[in-house]
Coordinates of C-alpha atoms and ligand atoms in Angstrom, one line a residue:
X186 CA -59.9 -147.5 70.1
X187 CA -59.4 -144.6 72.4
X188 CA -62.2 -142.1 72.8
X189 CA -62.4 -138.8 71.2
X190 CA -64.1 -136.1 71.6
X191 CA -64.2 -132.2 70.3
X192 CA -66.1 -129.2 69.1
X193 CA -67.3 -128.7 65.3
X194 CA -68.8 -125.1 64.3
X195 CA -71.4 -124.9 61.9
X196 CA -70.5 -122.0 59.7
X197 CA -72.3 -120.3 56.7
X198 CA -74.6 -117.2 55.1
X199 CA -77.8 -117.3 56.7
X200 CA -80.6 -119.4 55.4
X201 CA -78.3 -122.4 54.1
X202 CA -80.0 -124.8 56.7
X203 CA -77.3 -124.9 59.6
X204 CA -80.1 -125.2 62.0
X205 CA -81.7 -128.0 59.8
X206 CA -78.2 -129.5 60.2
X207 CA -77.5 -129.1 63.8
X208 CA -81.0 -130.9 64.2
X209 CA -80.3 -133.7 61.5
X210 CA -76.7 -134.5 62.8
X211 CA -78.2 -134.9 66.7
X212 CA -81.2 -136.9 65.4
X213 CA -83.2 -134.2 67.2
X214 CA -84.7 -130.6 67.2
X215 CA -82.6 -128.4 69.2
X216 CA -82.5 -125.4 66.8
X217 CA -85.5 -123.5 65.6
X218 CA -85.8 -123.4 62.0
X219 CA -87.1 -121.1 59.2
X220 CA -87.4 -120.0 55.4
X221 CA -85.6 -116.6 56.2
X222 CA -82.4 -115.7 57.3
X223 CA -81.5 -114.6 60.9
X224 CA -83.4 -117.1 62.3
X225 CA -81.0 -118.2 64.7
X226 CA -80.1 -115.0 67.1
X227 CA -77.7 -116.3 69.5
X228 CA -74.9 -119.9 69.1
X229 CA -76.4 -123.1 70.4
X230 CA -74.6 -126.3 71.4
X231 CA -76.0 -129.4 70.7
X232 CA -73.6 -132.8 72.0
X233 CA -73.9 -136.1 70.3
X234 CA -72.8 -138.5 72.5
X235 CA -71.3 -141.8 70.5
X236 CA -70.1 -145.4 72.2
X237 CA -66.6 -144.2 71.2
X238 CA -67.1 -140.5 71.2
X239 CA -68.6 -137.2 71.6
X240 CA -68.9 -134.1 69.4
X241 CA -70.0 -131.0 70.5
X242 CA -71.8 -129.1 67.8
X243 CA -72.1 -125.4 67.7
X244 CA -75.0 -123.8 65.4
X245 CA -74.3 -120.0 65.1
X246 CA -76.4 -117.2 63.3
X247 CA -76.0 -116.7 60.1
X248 CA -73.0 -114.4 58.6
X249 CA -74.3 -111.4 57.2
X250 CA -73.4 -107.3 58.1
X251 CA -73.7 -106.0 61.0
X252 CA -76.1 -102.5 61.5
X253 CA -78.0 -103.0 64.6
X254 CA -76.8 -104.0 68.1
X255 CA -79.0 -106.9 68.0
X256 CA -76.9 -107.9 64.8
X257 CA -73.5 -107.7 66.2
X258 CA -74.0 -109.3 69.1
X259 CA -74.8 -112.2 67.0
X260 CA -71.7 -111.3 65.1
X261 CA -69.6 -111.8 68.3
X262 CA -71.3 -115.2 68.6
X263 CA -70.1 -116.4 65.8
X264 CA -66.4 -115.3 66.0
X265 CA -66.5 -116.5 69.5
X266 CA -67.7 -120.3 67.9
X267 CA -65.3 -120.2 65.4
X268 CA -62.9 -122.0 67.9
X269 CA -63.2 -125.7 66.7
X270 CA -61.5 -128.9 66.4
X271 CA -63.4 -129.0 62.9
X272 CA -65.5 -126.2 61.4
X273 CA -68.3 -127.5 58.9
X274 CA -68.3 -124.9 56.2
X275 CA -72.6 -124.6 55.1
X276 CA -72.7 -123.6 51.3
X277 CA -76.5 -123.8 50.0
X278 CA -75.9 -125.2 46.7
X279 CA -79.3 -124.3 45.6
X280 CA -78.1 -120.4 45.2
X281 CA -74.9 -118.6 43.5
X282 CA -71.9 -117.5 45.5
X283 CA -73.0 -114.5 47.4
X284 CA -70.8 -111.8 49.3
X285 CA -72.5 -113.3 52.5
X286 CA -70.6 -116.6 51.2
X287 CA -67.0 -114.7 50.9
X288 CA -67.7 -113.3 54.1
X289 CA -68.1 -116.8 55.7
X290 CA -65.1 -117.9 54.1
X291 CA -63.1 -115.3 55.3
X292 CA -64.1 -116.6 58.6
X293 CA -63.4 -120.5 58.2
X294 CA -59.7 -119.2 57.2
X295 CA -58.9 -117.3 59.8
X296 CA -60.3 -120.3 62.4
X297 CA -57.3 -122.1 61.1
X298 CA -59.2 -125.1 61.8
X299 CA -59.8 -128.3 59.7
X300 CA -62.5 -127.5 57.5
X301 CA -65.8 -129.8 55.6
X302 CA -67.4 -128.0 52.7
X303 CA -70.5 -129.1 52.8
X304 CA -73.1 -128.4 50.1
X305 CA -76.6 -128.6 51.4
X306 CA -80.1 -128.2 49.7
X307 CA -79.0 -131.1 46.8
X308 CA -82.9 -132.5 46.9
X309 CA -83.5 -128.9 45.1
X310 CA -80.8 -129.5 42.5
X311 CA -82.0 -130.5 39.1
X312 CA -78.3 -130.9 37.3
X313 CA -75.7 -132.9 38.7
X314 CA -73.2 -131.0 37.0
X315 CA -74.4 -127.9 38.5
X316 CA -72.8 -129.4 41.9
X317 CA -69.8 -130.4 40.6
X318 CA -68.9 -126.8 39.4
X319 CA -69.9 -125.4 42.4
X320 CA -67.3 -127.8 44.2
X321 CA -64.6 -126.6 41.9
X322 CA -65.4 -123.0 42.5
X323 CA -65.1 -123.8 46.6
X324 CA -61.9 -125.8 46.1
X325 CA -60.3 -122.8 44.1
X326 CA -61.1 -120.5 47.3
X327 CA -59.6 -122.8 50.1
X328 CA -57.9 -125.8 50.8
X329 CA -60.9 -127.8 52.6
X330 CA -60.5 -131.2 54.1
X331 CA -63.1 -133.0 51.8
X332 CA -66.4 -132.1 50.0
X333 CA -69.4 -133.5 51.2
X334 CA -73.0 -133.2 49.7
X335 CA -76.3 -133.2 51.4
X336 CA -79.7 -133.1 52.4
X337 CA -80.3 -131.6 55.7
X338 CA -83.9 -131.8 55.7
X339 CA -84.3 -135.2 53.8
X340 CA -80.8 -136.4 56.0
X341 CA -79.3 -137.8 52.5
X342 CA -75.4 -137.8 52.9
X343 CA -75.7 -137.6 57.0
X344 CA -74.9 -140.4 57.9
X345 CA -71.3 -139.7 55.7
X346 CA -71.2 -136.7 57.0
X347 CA -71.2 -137.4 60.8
X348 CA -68.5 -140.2 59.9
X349 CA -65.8 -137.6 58.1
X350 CA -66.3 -135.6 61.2
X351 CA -66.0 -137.8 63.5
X352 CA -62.4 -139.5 62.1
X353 CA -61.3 -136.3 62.3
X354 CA -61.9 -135.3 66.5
X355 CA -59.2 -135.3 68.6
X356 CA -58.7 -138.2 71.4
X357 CA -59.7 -137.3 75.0
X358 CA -62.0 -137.7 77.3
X359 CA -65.8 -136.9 76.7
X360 CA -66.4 -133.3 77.6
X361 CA -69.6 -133.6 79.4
X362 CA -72.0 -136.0 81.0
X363 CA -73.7 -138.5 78.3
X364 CA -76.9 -137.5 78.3
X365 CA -76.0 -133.9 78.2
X366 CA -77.4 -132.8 75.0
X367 CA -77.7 -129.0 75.0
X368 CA -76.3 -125.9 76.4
X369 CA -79.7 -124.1 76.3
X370 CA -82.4 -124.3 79.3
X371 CA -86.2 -125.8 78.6
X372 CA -87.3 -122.4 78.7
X373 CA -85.0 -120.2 76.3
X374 CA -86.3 -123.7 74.1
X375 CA -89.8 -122.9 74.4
X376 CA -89.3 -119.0 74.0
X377 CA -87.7 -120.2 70.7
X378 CA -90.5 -122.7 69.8
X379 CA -92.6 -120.0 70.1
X380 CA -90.6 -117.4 68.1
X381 CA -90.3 -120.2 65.3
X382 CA -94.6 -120.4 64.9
X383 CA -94.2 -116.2 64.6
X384 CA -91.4 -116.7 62.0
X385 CA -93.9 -119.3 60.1
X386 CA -96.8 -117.0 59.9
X387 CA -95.7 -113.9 59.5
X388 CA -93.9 -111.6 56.7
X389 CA -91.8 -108.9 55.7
X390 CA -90.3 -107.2 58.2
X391 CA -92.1 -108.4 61.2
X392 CA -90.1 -111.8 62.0
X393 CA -86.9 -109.3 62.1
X394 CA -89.0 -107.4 65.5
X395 CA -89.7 -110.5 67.0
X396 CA -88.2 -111.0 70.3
X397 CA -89.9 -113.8 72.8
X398 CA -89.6 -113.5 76.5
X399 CA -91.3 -116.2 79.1
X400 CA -92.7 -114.5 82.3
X401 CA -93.5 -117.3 84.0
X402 CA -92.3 -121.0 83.4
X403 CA -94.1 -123.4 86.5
X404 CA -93.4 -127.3 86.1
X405 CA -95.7 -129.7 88.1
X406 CA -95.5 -133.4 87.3
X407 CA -98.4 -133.3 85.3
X408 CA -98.6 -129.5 83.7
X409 CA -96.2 -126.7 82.8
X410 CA -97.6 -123.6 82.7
X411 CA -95.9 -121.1 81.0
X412 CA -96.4 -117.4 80.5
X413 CA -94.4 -115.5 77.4
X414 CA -94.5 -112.3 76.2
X415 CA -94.0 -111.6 72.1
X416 CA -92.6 -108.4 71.8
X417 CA -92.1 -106.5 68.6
X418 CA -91.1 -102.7 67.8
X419 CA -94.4 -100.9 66.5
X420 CA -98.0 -101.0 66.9
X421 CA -99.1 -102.0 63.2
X422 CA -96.6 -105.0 64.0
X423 CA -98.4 -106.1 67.5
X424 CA -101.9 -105.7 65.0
X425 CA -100.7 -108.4 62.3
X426 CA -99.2 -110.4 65.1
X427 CA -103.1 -110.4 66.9
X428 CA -104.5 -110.6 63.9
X429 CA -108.2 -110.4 63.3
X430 CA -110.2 -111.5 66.6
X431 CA -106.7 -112.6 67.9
X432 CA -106.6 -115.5 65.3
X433 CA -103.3 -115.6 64.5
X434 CA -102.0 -114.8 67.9
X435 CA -103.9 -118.2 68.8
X436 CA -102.7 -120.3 65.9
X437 CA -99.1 -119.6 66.8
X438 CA -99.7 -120.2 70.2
X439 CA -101.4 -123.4 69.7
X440 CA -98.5 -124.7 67.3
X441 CA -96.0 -123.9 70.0
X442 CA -98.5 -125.4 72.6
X443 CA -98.6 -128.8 70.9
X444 CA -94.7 -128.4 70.4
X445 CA -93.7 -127.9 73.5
X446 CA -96.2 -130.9 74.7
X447 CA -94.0 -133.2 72.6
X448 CA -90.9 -131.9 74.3
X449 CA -91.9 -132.2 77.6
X450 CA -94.0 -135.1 77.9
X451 CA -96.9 -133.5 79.5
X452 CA -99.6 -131.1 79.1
X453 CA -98.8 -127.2 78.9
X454 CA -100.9 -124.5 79.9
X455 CA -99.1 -121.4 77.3
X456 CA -100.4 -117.8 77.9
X457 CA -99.3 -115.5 75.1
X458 CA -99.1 -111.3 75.4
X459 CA -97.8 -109.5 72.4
X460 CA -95.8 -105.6 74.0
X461 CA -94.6 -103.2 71.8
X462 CA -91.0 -102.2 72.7
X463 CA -89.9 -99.4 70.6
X464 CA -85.9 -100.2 68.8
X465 CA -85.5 -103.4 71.4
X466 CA -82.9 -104.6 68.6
X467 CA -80.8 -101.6 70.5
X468 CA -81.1 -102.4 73.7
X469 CA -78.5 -104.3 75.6
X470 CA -80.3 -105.0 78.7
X471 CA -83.3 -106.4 76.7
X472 CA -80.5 -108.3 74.4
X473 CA -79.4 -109.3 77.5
X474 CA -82.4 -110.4 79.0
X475 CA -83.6 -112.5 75.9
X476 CA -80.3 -114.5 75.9
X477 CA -80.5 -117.7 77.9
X478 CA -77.3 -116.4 78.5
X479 CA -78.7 -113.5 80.3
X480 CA -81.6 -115.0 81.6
X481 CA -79.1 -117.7 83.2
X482 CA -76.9 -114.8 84.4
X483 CA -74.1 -116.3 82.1
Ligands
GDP15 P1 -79.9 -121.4 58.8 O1 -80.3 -119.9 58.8 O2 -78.6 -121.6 58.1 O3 -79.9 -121.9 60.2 O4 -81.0 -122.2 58.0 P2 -82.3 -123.0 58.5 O5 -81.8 -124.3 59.0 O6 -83.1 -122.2 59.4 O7 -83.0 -123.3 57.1 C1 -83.4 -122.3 56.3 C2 -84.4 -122.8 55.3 O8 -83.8 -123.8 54.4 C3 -85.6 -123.6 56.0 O9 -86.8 -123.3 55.3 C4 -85.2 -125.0 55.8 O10 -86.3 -125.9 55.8 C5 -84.5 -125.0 54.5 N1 -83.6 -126.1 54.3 C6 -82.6 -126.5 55.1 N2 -81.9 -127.6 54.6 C7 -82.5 -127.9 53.5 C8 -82.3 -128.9 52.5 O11 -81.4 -129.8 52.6 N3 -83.1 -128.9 51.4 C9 -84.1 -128.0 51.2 N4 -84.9 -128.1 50.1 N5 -84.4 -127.0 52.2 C10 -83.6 -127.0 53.2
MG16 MG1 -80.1 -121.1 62.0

C-alpha cells in the first residue's frame, strides 16, 4: 500500500471537546482542556504518525463572534485551518443546535473539503433516539461523508474514528519527521499547562482575562526552571487569582508543577507572578507576544 499522508481540521462551537479529541486521537495531551468555552486561543497541530501514514491534526478555537481583538485573531485561526484534506465537523450531542453550530457549518461548507460529522459527548446521552435525530437534523444541513459517534474523553468510537479518517487521506509522502508530534514549543506547552490549572479553579469572568507568559524557561539535565507570569485585566481579578494567603495562586502552580514534571521527565522549579494588564485582550503586541507564534518570531 502506498503511504498517505494529510491535514484534518477539527472544527466546531466551542466547548464540544475538540481539544479532548485532538488529545484522544494522538493518544496524548497536546491541547489544554476545560469546562468553558474559549479555552483554546490560538490553532495547534498535533501529527500522528502511522506505519503506513501520517495525519496532521489541527485543533482550532472554538467558533463563536468576534468583539475583542483577542477574539478575532482566533477567528483568523480558524479560517486559516480550515484548509484540509478532511475537516472533522465537532457537534456536542449533549446540547441543541445553537447559532454557534450554524456558524461552524457555514465554515465546513465553504472549506469544500471532505467532511466527518462527528457527535461527541454520547457517555452523557441517556436516549439513543435522541442521537439518531440529531444525525437526521445534520444530514438535512449538509452532505457529510459519514456520521460518526463518540466519546472523546472515555475514547468510545476512536478507534473508528481515526480509521474513516485515515481511508480518506491522500497518498504522498509523510509531511514531517516521525517523531514530530507538535507544532508548538515546550514552553508555549507549559504556559498553557499553567493557563489550564487557572481555567480549573477559577470562575466567571476571570478565565476570559487570563493570559500566561514564561519569563524565564532554563533546562539543565536534571531541573527546568521556569518563570511565568499570569496576567489578567483588573485588580479584584489578580486578588481571586492570589487568593487568601496566596493559596490558590499555589494550588495552581503546584498542579501545573507536577504537570509539567510528567512532561518533561524531570524535576521543575515553577515561579508564578500574577500583573495586571489593563484591556491586554486589545493589544497586538501582547497578542503577539503570547503566541508561540510570536514568541517564535513566526
Ligand atoms: P473545546 O472547546 O471544543 O476544545 O472543548 P474541550 O476539549 O476543552 O472540552 C470542553 C469540556 O467538555 C471539557 O470539560 C471536557 O472534559 C468535556 N468533554 C469533552 N469531550 C467529552 C465527552 O466525550 N464526554 C463528556 N462527558 N465530556 C466531554
Ligand atoms: Mg479547545
Amino acid at each position: 500500500m502506498k503511504y498517505r499522508a494529510g491535514f484534518v481540521s477539527i472544527l466546531g462551537r466551542p466547548n464540544a471537546g475538540k481539544s479532548t479529541l485532538l488529545n484522544a486521537l494522538l493518544g496524548t495531551k497536546l491541547a489544554i482542556v476545560a469546562p468553558r468555552p474559549q479555552t483554546t486561543r490560538t490553532a495547534i497541530q498535533g501529527v500522528l504518525t502511522l506505519p503506513g501514514a501520517q495525519i496532521v491534526f489541527v485543533d482550532t478555537p472554538g467558533i463563536h463572534e468576534s468583539s475583542t481583538l483577542l477574539n478575532k485573531r482566533m477567528m483568523d485561526q480558524v479560517r486559516a485551518s480550515s484548509e484540509a484534506d478532511v475537516v472533522l465537523f465537532l457537534v456536542d450531542a449533549s446540547v441543541h443546535f445553537r447559532k454557534e453550530d450554524a456558524e461552524a457549518l457555514d465554515l465546513v461548507k465553504k472549506t469544500g473539503a471532505p467532511a466527518i460529522a462527528v457527535f461527541n459527548k454520547v457517555d452523557k446521552l441517556r436516549e439513543k433516539p435522541k442521537l439518531l435525530e440529531l444525525i437526521e437534523q445534520y444530514r438535512a444541513l449538509h452532505d457529510f461523508a459519514i456520521y460518526v459517534p463518540i466519546s472523546a474523553l472515555k475514547g468510545e468510537g476512536v478507534d473508528v474514528l481515526r480509521k474513516e479518517i485515515l481511508a480518506r487521506m491522500p497518498q504522498g509522502p509523510a509531511l514531517y519527521p516521525k517523531d514530530h508530534l507538535t507544532d508548538q514549543p515546550e514552553r508555549f506547552l507549559a504556559a498553557e499547562i499553567l493557563r489550564e490549572k487557572v481555567l480549573h479553579l477559577t470562575h466567571q469572568e476571570v478565565p476570559h482575562a487570563v493570559a500566561v507568559m514564561v519569563e524565564q524557561w532554563e533546562d539543565t539535565p536534571t531541573l527546568l526552571r521556569i518563570a511565568a507570569t499570569i496576567y489578567v485585566e483588573r485588580p479584584g481579578q489578580k486578588a481571586i487569582l492570589i487568593g487568601a494567603g496566596g493559596a490558590s495562586l499555589k494550588k495552581i502552580g503546584t498542579l501545573a508543577r507536577r504537570e509539567i514534571e510528567l512532561r518533561a521527565g524531570k524535576k521543575v522549579f515553577l515561579q508564578t507572578f500574577v500583573k495586571v494588564r489593563p484591556n491586554w485582550r486589545q493589544d497586538p503586541e501582547f497578542l503577539a507576544a503570547t503566541d508561540w507564534r510570536g514568541m517564535v518570531g513566526q
